[in-house]
Coordinates of C-alpha atoms and ligand atoms in Angstrom, one line a residue:
X1 CA 0.2 0.0 0.0
X2 CA 1.1 3.4 -1.1
X3 CA 0.2 7.0 0.0
X4 CA 1.1 9.4 -3.0
X5 CA 0.2 12.9 -1.4
X6 CA -0.2 15.4 -4.9
X7 CA -0.8 19.4 -5.3
X8 CA 1.6 20.1 -2.4
X9 CA 2.3 24.2 -2.1
X10 CA 5.8 25.6 -0.8
X11 CA 8.0 23.0 0.7
X12 CA 10.2 23.4 3.7
X13 CA 11.5 20.0 3.1
X14 CA 15.1 21.1 5.3
X15 CA 16.4 18.0 3.1
X16 CA 20.2 16.9 3.9
X17 CA 22.6 15.1 6.4
X18 CA 23.4 16.1 9.7
X19 CA 22.5 18.8 11.9
X20 CA 22.9 23.0 10.4
X21 CA 24.6 25.8 12.2
X22 CA 24.9 29.5 11.6
X23 CA 23.4 31.4 8.2
X24 CA 23.1 27.7 6.8
X25 CA 20.1 27.2 8.7
X26 CA 18.5 29.8 6.8
X27 CA 19.8 28.9 3.2
X28 CA 16.4 29.1 1.3
X29 CA 17.6 27.8 -1.9
X30 CA 18.6 24.4 0.1
X31 CA 16.4 23.8 2.5
X32 CA 12.7 24.8 0.5
X33 CA 11.2 23.8 -2.9
X34 CA 8.5 26.3 -4.6
X35 CA 4.9 25.0 -4.7
X36 CA 3.9 21.9 -7.1
X37 CA 6.5 19.1 -5.6
X38 CA 4.6 15.9 -4.7
X39 CA 5.0 13.2 -1.9
X40 CA 4.9 8.9 -2.4
X41 CA 4.9 7.1 1.0
X42 CA 5.6 3.4 1.3
X43 CA 5.8 1.6 4.3
X44 CA 6.4 4.7 6.8
X45 CA 8.9 5.6 4.6
X46 CA 9.2 8.6 1.7
X47 CA 9.7 7.1 -1.1
X48 CA 10.2 9.6 -3.9
X49 CA 9.2 13.4 -4.1
X50 CA 8.8 14.4 -7.9
X51 CA 6.5 16.7 -9.8
X52 CA 3.0 16.7 -8.6
X53 CA 1.5 16.5 -12.6
X54 CA 4.0 13.5 -13.1
X55 CA 3.1 11.4 -9.9
X56 CA -0.9 12.1 -10.8
X57 CA 0.0 11.2 -14.4
X58 CA 1.8 7.9 -12.6
X59 CA -0.7 7.1 -10.1
X60 CA -3.8 9.2 -11.0
X61 CA -5.9 11.8 -8.8
X62 CA -7.6 11.7 -5.8
X63 CA -10.5 10.2 -7.2
X64 CA -8.8 7.1 -8.3
X65 CA -7.6 6.1 -5.3
X66 CA -7.7 1.9 -5.0
X67 CA -6.1 -1.4 -2.9
X68 CA -3.1 -0.1 -4.0
X69 CA -2.6 3.3 -3.8
X70 CA -4.2 6.4 -1.3
X71 CA -4.3 9.8 -3.2
X72 CA -4.4 12.9 -1.2
X73 CA -4.3 16.2 -2.5
X74 CA -2.8 18.8 0.1
X75 CA -4.2 21.7 -2.0
X76 CA -1.7 23.8 -2.5
X77 CA -1.0 24.0 1.3
X78 CA 2.2 24.1 2.4
X79 CA 4.2 21.4 4.1
X80 CA 7.0 21.2 6.9
X81 CA 8.4 18.4 8.3
X82 CA 7.3 16.3 11.3
X83 CA 8.5 18.8 14.6
X84 CA 10.5 16.9 16.6
X85 CA 10.3 17.9 20.8
X86 CA 14.0 16.2 21.8
X87 CA 13.1 17.6 26.2
X88 CA 10.1 17.2 27.5
X89 CA 9.5 15.9 31.2
X90 CA 6.3 13.7 29.7
X91 CA 4.8 12.2 32.5
X92 CA 3.6 13.4 36.1
X93 CA 0.6 14.5 37.6
X94 CA -0.7 17.3 40.0
X95 CA -1.1 20.8 39.3
X96 CA 1.9 23.4 39.9
X97 CA -0.4 26.6 38.1
X98 CA -1.2 27.8 41.8
X99 CA 3.1 29.0 41.4
X100 CA 2.1 31.8 39.4
X101 CA 1.6 34.6 41.5
X102 CA 4.8 33.5 44.1
X103 CA 6.9 34.2 40.5
X104 CA 4.8 37.1 40.0
X105 CA 5.4 38.7 43.7
X106 CA 9.5 37.8 42.8
X107 CA 9.7 34.5 44.5
X108 CA 12.5 32.4 42.7
X109 CA 12.4 28.9 41.6
X110 CA 14.1 27.3 44.0
X111 CA 12.4 29.6 46.8
X112 CA 9.1 28.5 45.7
X113 CA 11.0 24.8 46.0
X114 CA 12.0 25.1 49.3
X115 CA 8.4 26.4 50.1
X116 CA 6.9 23.0 49.2
X117 CA 6.4 23.7 45.4
X118 CA 8.7 22.9 42.8
X119 CA 10.0 19.3 41.8
X120 CA 9.2 17.9 44.9
X121 CA 5.0 18.7 44.9
X122 CA 5.2 17.4 42.1
X123 CA 7.4 13.9 43.1
X124 CA 4.4 13.8 45.9
X125 CA 1.4 13.8 43.5
X126 CA 2.9 12.0 40.6
X127 CA 3.7 9.0 43.6
X128 CA -0.1 8.9 44.8
X129 CA -1.3 8.7 40.9
X130 CA -1.8 5.2 39.7
X131 CA -0.2 3.4 36.4
X132 CA -3.5 3.5 34.6
X133 CA -3.9 7.2 35.8
X134 CA -0.6 8.7 34.3
X135 CA -0.5 6.4 30.6
X136 CA -4.3 9.1 30.4
X137 CA -2.3 11.7 31.2
X138 CA 0.9 11.2 29.2
X139 CA -1.4 9.7 26.6
X140 CA -3.7 13.2 26.8
X141 CA -0.6 15.4 26.5
X142 CA 1.1 13.1 23.3
X143 CA -2.4 14.1 21.4
X144 CA -1.9 17.0 21.9
X145 CA 1.8 17.1 20.7
X146 CA 0.5 15.4 17.6
X147 CA -2.3 17.8 17.4
X148 CA 1.0 21.1 17.0
X149 CA 2.8 18.7 15.1
X150 CA 5.3 16.5 16.8
X151 CA 5.6 13.5 15.3
X152 CA 8.6 12.5 17.6
X153 CA 9.5 13.3 21.1
X154 CA 12.0 12.5 23.6
X155 CA 10.5 11.9 27.2
X156 CA 12.1 11.7 30.5
X157 CA 11.2 10.4 33.9
X158 CA 12.5 12.1 36.8
X159 CA 9.6 13.1 39.2
X160 CA 9.5 9.6 41.1
X161 CA 13.0 9.9 43.0
X162 CA 12.5 6.4 44.2
X163 CA 14.3 3.0 41.9
X164 CA 10.6 2.2 42.6
X165 CA 8.9 5.3 41.1
X166 CA 11.2 5.9 38.3
X167 CA 10.8 2.6 36.7
X168 CA 7.1 3.0 37.2
X169 CA 7.1 6.1 35.1
X170 CA 9.2 4.2 32.3
X171 CA 7.2 1.9 32.7
X172 CA 3.8 3.8 31.9
X173 CA 6.2 5.7 28.8
X174 CA 7.2 2.4 27.2
X175 CA 3.6 1.7 27.0
X176 CA 2.5 4.6 25.6
X177 CA 6.1 4.6 22.9
X178 CA 4.0 1.6 22.1
X179 CA 0.6 3.5 20.3
X180 CA 0.9 3.5 16.4
X181 CA -1.2 6.6 16.1
X182 CA 0.7 8.8 18.8
X183 CA 4.4 10.6 18.1
X184 CA 7.1 7.5 18.4
X185 CA 9.2 8.1 21.4
X186 CA 13.1 7.9 22.7
X187 CA 12.9 6.9 26.3
X188 CA 15.3 9.0 29.1
X189 CA 15.8 8.2 33.1
X190 CA 16.4 11.4 34.3
X191 CA 16.8 10.2 38.5
X192 CA 18.8 12.5 39.2
X193 CA 16.2 15.4 39.0
X194 CA 16.1 16.4 42.3
X195 CA 16.9 14.6 45.9
X196 CA 14.1 13.4 47.6
X197 CA 12.5 14.6 50.3
X198 CA 13.7 12.4 53.6
X199 CA 17.3 11.8 51.4
X200 CA 20.4 13.6 51.7
X201 CA 22.4 14.2 47.9
X202 CA 25.4 12.3 49.0
X203 CA 23.4 9.2 50.1
X204 CA 21.1 9.6 47.0
X205 CA 23.8 9.9 44.4
X206 CA 25.2 6.8 45.8
X207 CA 21.5 5.2 46.1
X208 CA 21.3 6.3 42.5
X209 CA 24.7 4.6 41.3
X210 CA 24.3 1.3 43.7
X211 CA 20.7 0.7 42.8
X212 CA 18.6 3.3 40.1
X213 CA 20.7 2.9 37.5
X214 CA 21.2 -1.2 37.5
X215 CA 17.4 -1.7 37.6
X216 CA 16.5 0.9 34.9
X217 CA 19.4 -0.9 32.8
X218 CA 17.9 -4.2 33.8
X219 CA 14.6 -2.9 33.1
X220 CA 15.6 -1.9 29.4
X221 CA 13.3 0.8 28.6
X222 CA 15.7 4.1 28.8
X223 CA 18.0 5.0 26.1
X224 CA 19.5 7.6 27.6
X225 CA 20.3 9.2 31.1
X226 CA 20.4 12.9 32.4
X227 CA 20.7 14.6 35.2
X228 CA 19.8 18.0 36.5
X229 CA 24.0 20.0 36.6
X230 CA 22.7 23.2 38.4
X231 CA 24.4 24.8 41.6
X232 CA 22.0 23.9 44.3
X233 CA 20.7 20.9 42.1
X234 CA 23.3 18.5 41.5
X235 CA 26.8 18.8 41.0
X236 CA 29.1 18.7 38.3
X237 CA 31.2 16.1 40.2
X238 CA 28.1 13.9 40.9
X239 CA 27.1 14.6 37.4
X240 CA 29.9 13.5 35.5
X241 CA 30.1 10.1 37.8
X242 CA 26.0 9.4 37.0
X243 CA 26.6 10.2 33.4
X244 CA 30.2 8.1 33.0
X245 CA 28.0 5.3 35.3
X246 CA 24.8 5.6 32.8
X247 CA 27.2 5.6 29.4
X248 CA 29.1 2.1 30.7
X249 CA 25.7 1.0 30.9
X250 CA 25.3 1.9 27.1
X251 CA 23.1 4.7 27.6
X252 CA 22.9 8.0 26.0
X253 CA 24.3 10.9 27.7
X254 CA 21.8 14.3 28.3
X255 CA 22.1 16.7 30.5
X256 CA 20.7 20.0 31.6
X257 CA 23.2 23.1 32.6
X258 CA 22.8 26.9 33.6
X259 CA 19.3 27.3 33.6
X260 CA 19.8 29.6 36.6
X261 CA 23.8 30.3 36.4
X262 CA 26.5 29.2 35.3
X263 CA 27.3 26.4 36.6
X264 CA 30.0 24.7 34.8
X265 CA 27.8 22.4 32.9
X266 CA 29.0 23.6 29.7
X267 CA 32.3 22.2 30.3
X268 CA 31.1 18.8 31.6
X269 CA 29.0 18.6 28.8
X270 CA 32.1 19.2 26.3
X271 CA 34.3 17.0 28.3
X272 CA 31.9 13.9 28.8
X273 CA 30.4 15.1 24.5
X274 CA 27.0 14.4 25.8
X275 CA 24.3 13.8 22.8
X276 CA 22.9 17.3 23.9
X277 CA 23.3 20.2 26.9
X278 CA 20.3 22.3 27.5
X279 CA 18.8 25.2 29.0
X280 CA 22.6 26.6 28.6
X281 CA 21.0 30.2 28.8
X282 CA 23.8 31.0 31.4
X283 CA 26.3 28.8 29.3
X284 CA 29.5 31.3 28.5
X285 CA 30.0 31.3 24.4
X286 CA 33.5 29.3 25.3
X287 CA 31.7 26.5 26.8
X288 CA 28.9 26.7 24.0
X289 CA 32.1 26.7 21.8
X290 CA 33.7 23.5 23.1
X291 CA 30.2 21.9 23.3
X292 CA 30.3 22.3 19.9
X293 CA 34.2 21.2 19.1
X294 CA 32.5 17.9 20.4
X295 CA 29.8 17.3 19.0
X296 CA 27.3 18.3 21.6
X297 CA 24.1 19.9 20.3
X298 CA 22.7 22.9 22.3
X299 CA 19.2 22.4 23.1
X300 CA 17.6 25.9 24.4
X301 CA 14.5 25.9 26.3
X302 CA 12.7 29.5 25.5
X303 CA 9.3 28.3 27.2
X304 CA 10.9 28.0 31.1
X305 CA 12.6 31.6 31.1
X306 CA 8.5 32.8 29.6
X307 CA 6.5 31.0 32.3
X308 CA 9.4 32.0 35.0
X309 CA 9.4 35.9 33.6
X310 CA 12.9 35.4 33.8
X311 CA 15.2 38.1 31.4
X312 CA 15.1 37.3 28.2
X313 CA 17.9 35.3 26.5
X314 CA 20.1 35.9 23.2
X315 CA 19.6 33.2 21.4
X316 CA 20.4 34.6 18.0
X317 CA 24.3 34.7 19.2
X318 CA 23.7 30.9 18.3
X319 CA 23.6 31.8 15.0
X320 CA 26.3 34.4 14.9
X321 CA 28.8 32.0 16.9
X322 CA 28.0 29.4 13.9
X323 CA 27.3 26.4 16.8
X324 CA 24.5 23.6 16.5
X325 CA 21.8 24.2 18.6
X326 CA 17.6 23.1 18.7
X327 CA 14.7 24.1 20.4
X328 CA 12.0 22.4 22.4
X329 CA 8.9 22.2 24.8
X330 CA 10.9 21.1 28.0
X331 CA 7.0 20.1 28.7
X332 CA 7.0 20.2 32.6
X333 CA 4.8 21.4 35.0
X334 CA 7.0 24.4 35.5
X335 CA 6.9 24.8 31.6
X336 CA 3.2 23.6 30.9
X337 CA 4.0 23.7 27.2
X338 CA 3.1 21.2 24.0
X339 CA 3.4 23.0 21.0
X340 CA 6.6 23.7 19.2
X341 CA 5.4 26.3 16.9
X342 CA 4.5 28.4 20.2
X343 CA 7.9 28.1 21.4
X344 CA 9.1 28.5 17.7
X345 CA 6.8 31.9 17.6
X346 CA 8.6 32.8 20.7
X347 CA 12.3 32.8 18.6
X348 CA 11.1 34.5 15.9
X349 CA 9.2 37.0 17.3
X350 CA 11.2 37.5 20.4
X351 CA 14.4 37.4 19.2
X352 CA 14.2 38.0 15.2
X353 CA 15.4 34.4 14.4
X354 CA 14.7 33.8 11.0
X355 CA 11.5 31.7 10.8
X356 CA 13.4 28.8 8.6
X357 CA 16.2 28.9 11.0
X358 CA 13.2 28.4 13.5
X359 CA 12.1 25.5 11.7
X360 CA 15.4 23.7 11.5
X361 CA 15.9 24.3 15.2
X362 CA 12.4 22.7 16.3
X363 CA 12.9 19.2 13.3
X364 CA 16.1 18.6 11.5
X365 CA 18.3 19.7 14.1
X366 CA 16.9 18.0 17.2
X367 CA 16.2 14.8 15.6
X368 CA 20.4 14.6 15.4
X369 CA 19.7 14.3 19.1
X370 CA 17.1 12.2 19.2
X371 CA 16.8 8.4 18.0
X372 CA 13.6 7.5 15.8
X373 CA 12.4 3.7 17.0
X374 CA 12.4 2.5 13.3
X375 CA 16.5 3.8 13.0
X376 CA 15.1 6.4 10.4
X377 CA 16.4 10.4 9.7
X378 CA 13.9 12.0 10.6
X379 CA 12.6 16.1 10.9
X380 CA 12.9 16.1 7.3
X381 CA 11.6 15.6 4.5
X382 CA 13.3 13.7 1.9
X383 CA 13.7 10.1 0.6
X384 CA 14.5 7.4 3.1
X385 CA 13.2 9.5 5.3
X386 CA 10.5 9.0 8.2
X387 CA 6.8 9.8 6.6
X388 CA 6.5 12.5 9.3
X389 CA 5.1 15.9 8.3
X390 CA 2.8 18.6 8.3
X391 CA 0.5 19.8 6.1
X392 CA 0.3 23.7 6.9
X393 CA -3.8 25.7 7.6
X394 CA -1.8 27.8 4.4
X395 CA -0.3 29.0 1.6
X396 CA 3.2 29.5 3.4
X397 CA 5.0 27.7 5.7
X398 CA 6.5 30.8 7.6
X399 CA 2.7 29.8 9.5
X400 CA 4.2 27.1 11.3
X401 CA 5.4 29.7 14.0
X402 CA 3.2 32.8 13.2
X403 CA 0.0 31.8 15.2
X404 CA 0.5 31.1 18.8
X405 CA -2.3 29.9 20.8
X406 CA -3.7 27.7 17.9
X407 CA -2.0 24.6 15.6
X408 CA -1.3 26.5 12.1
X409 CA -1.7 22.2 11.3
X410 CA -4.4 21.5 9.4
X411 CA -3.2 17.6 8.8
X412 CA -0.3 15.6 10.2
X413 CA 1.2 12.5 8.6
X414 CA 2.9 10.1 11.4
X415 CA 4.7 7.3 10.0
X416 CA 2.9 7.5 6.7
X417 CA -0.8 8.0 8.2
X418 CA -2.4 11.1 8.0
X419 CA -4.3 12.8 11.1
X420 CA -6.5 15.9 9.6
X421 CA -7.0 17.9 13.1
Ligands
LIG501 O1 13.8 20.9 33.0 N1 15.2 22.0 35.4 C1 15.1 21.3 35.8 N2 13.8 20.2 35.2 C2 12.5 21.0 34.5 C3 11.3 21.6 35.4 C4 11.0 21.0 36.7 C5 10.4 20.9 37.6 O2 9.9 22.4 37.7 O3 9.0 20.6 37.8 C6 13.6 22.0 33.4 O4 12.7 23.0 33.3
LIG502 FE1 14.4 19.5 31.6

């Protein structure tokens, strides 16, 4: 069975190999093509991209669908790749929207945490929630993400903070991973998200290394490990030990760094050669350059300073300084955002990042940091890539980041199957 998508409008295909950086992220000649193309998909993979008129001659029009071919017209609407959310804390329960007024009163993230809010608050509610309920929450969130064009996401644990509850969160995410009409996923263990109440950090790190990590490896669902490396949370030394031992166990390394201040996490990220070092809003440019030399992606998370009302970080220097970077939602109870188009709007409207560069940062670049379950290239529209794309509701692909608050997409193709929104 094949699917033939005819009459594409302007196409931001972003095709090519590897991550992009600097000015190449906004190379319109190389990354887009004018209206008039068509796409053939077989078994979830893009098998050809040709002129729509040639494909119509070969397969016929939409009224000629049969048991061999489903033929669909995009009616001239613009097309962008399936978006890739490379940093998402998918599984948790509870509600911390009451922290908003605390933020407005000037309380910092650390002060809110110390007063009984923050990660610990979410840990308490998550631990009390049944597996079925967590699956329901995760399911709804993945549907919302898909509605906003996300076709693949990286999902972290981290709101359990005991071996048993971290295993459960990964179990929940793994069940969701098997549902074919939801975005595909890569799972990350984030046991080192905070020190659980009643424990001290040194003992918890010891417990992580001697008990939690071995059991996570034994469970086999997590493909990567992450640590919240930040002054007040896990030190550079502790993060290094946890990530080194995780790598020995076969896990990919990711890290949260420098969200609130420069804690030296950038240097560690470069030294370890992690896949991606995220937040990085306070990472000095020299460390970012060293990260680039070590092949590390810088994952900016603008939703967090946005929801916290913090000084707005600059992302433009990522382009000027020419290192690879991506953006993600950082979906979590403090930053309840599942829409990458909204994140794209922040980049474009607040930082004057070119809409094409912003699209690269939300699809092709993060796809290089997270593995598609079938091992396919994703985050771009090219022959041999996963058949993931979005049909924009409009004739310009720039709409992808120009409708903050509503989804700009009419339909999303996920592994070759089209969902109408
Ligand atoms: O990436 N900073 C650490 N973790 C999350 C926030 C967690 C929370 O506040 O619940 C983040 O922003
Ligand atoms: Fe995060």
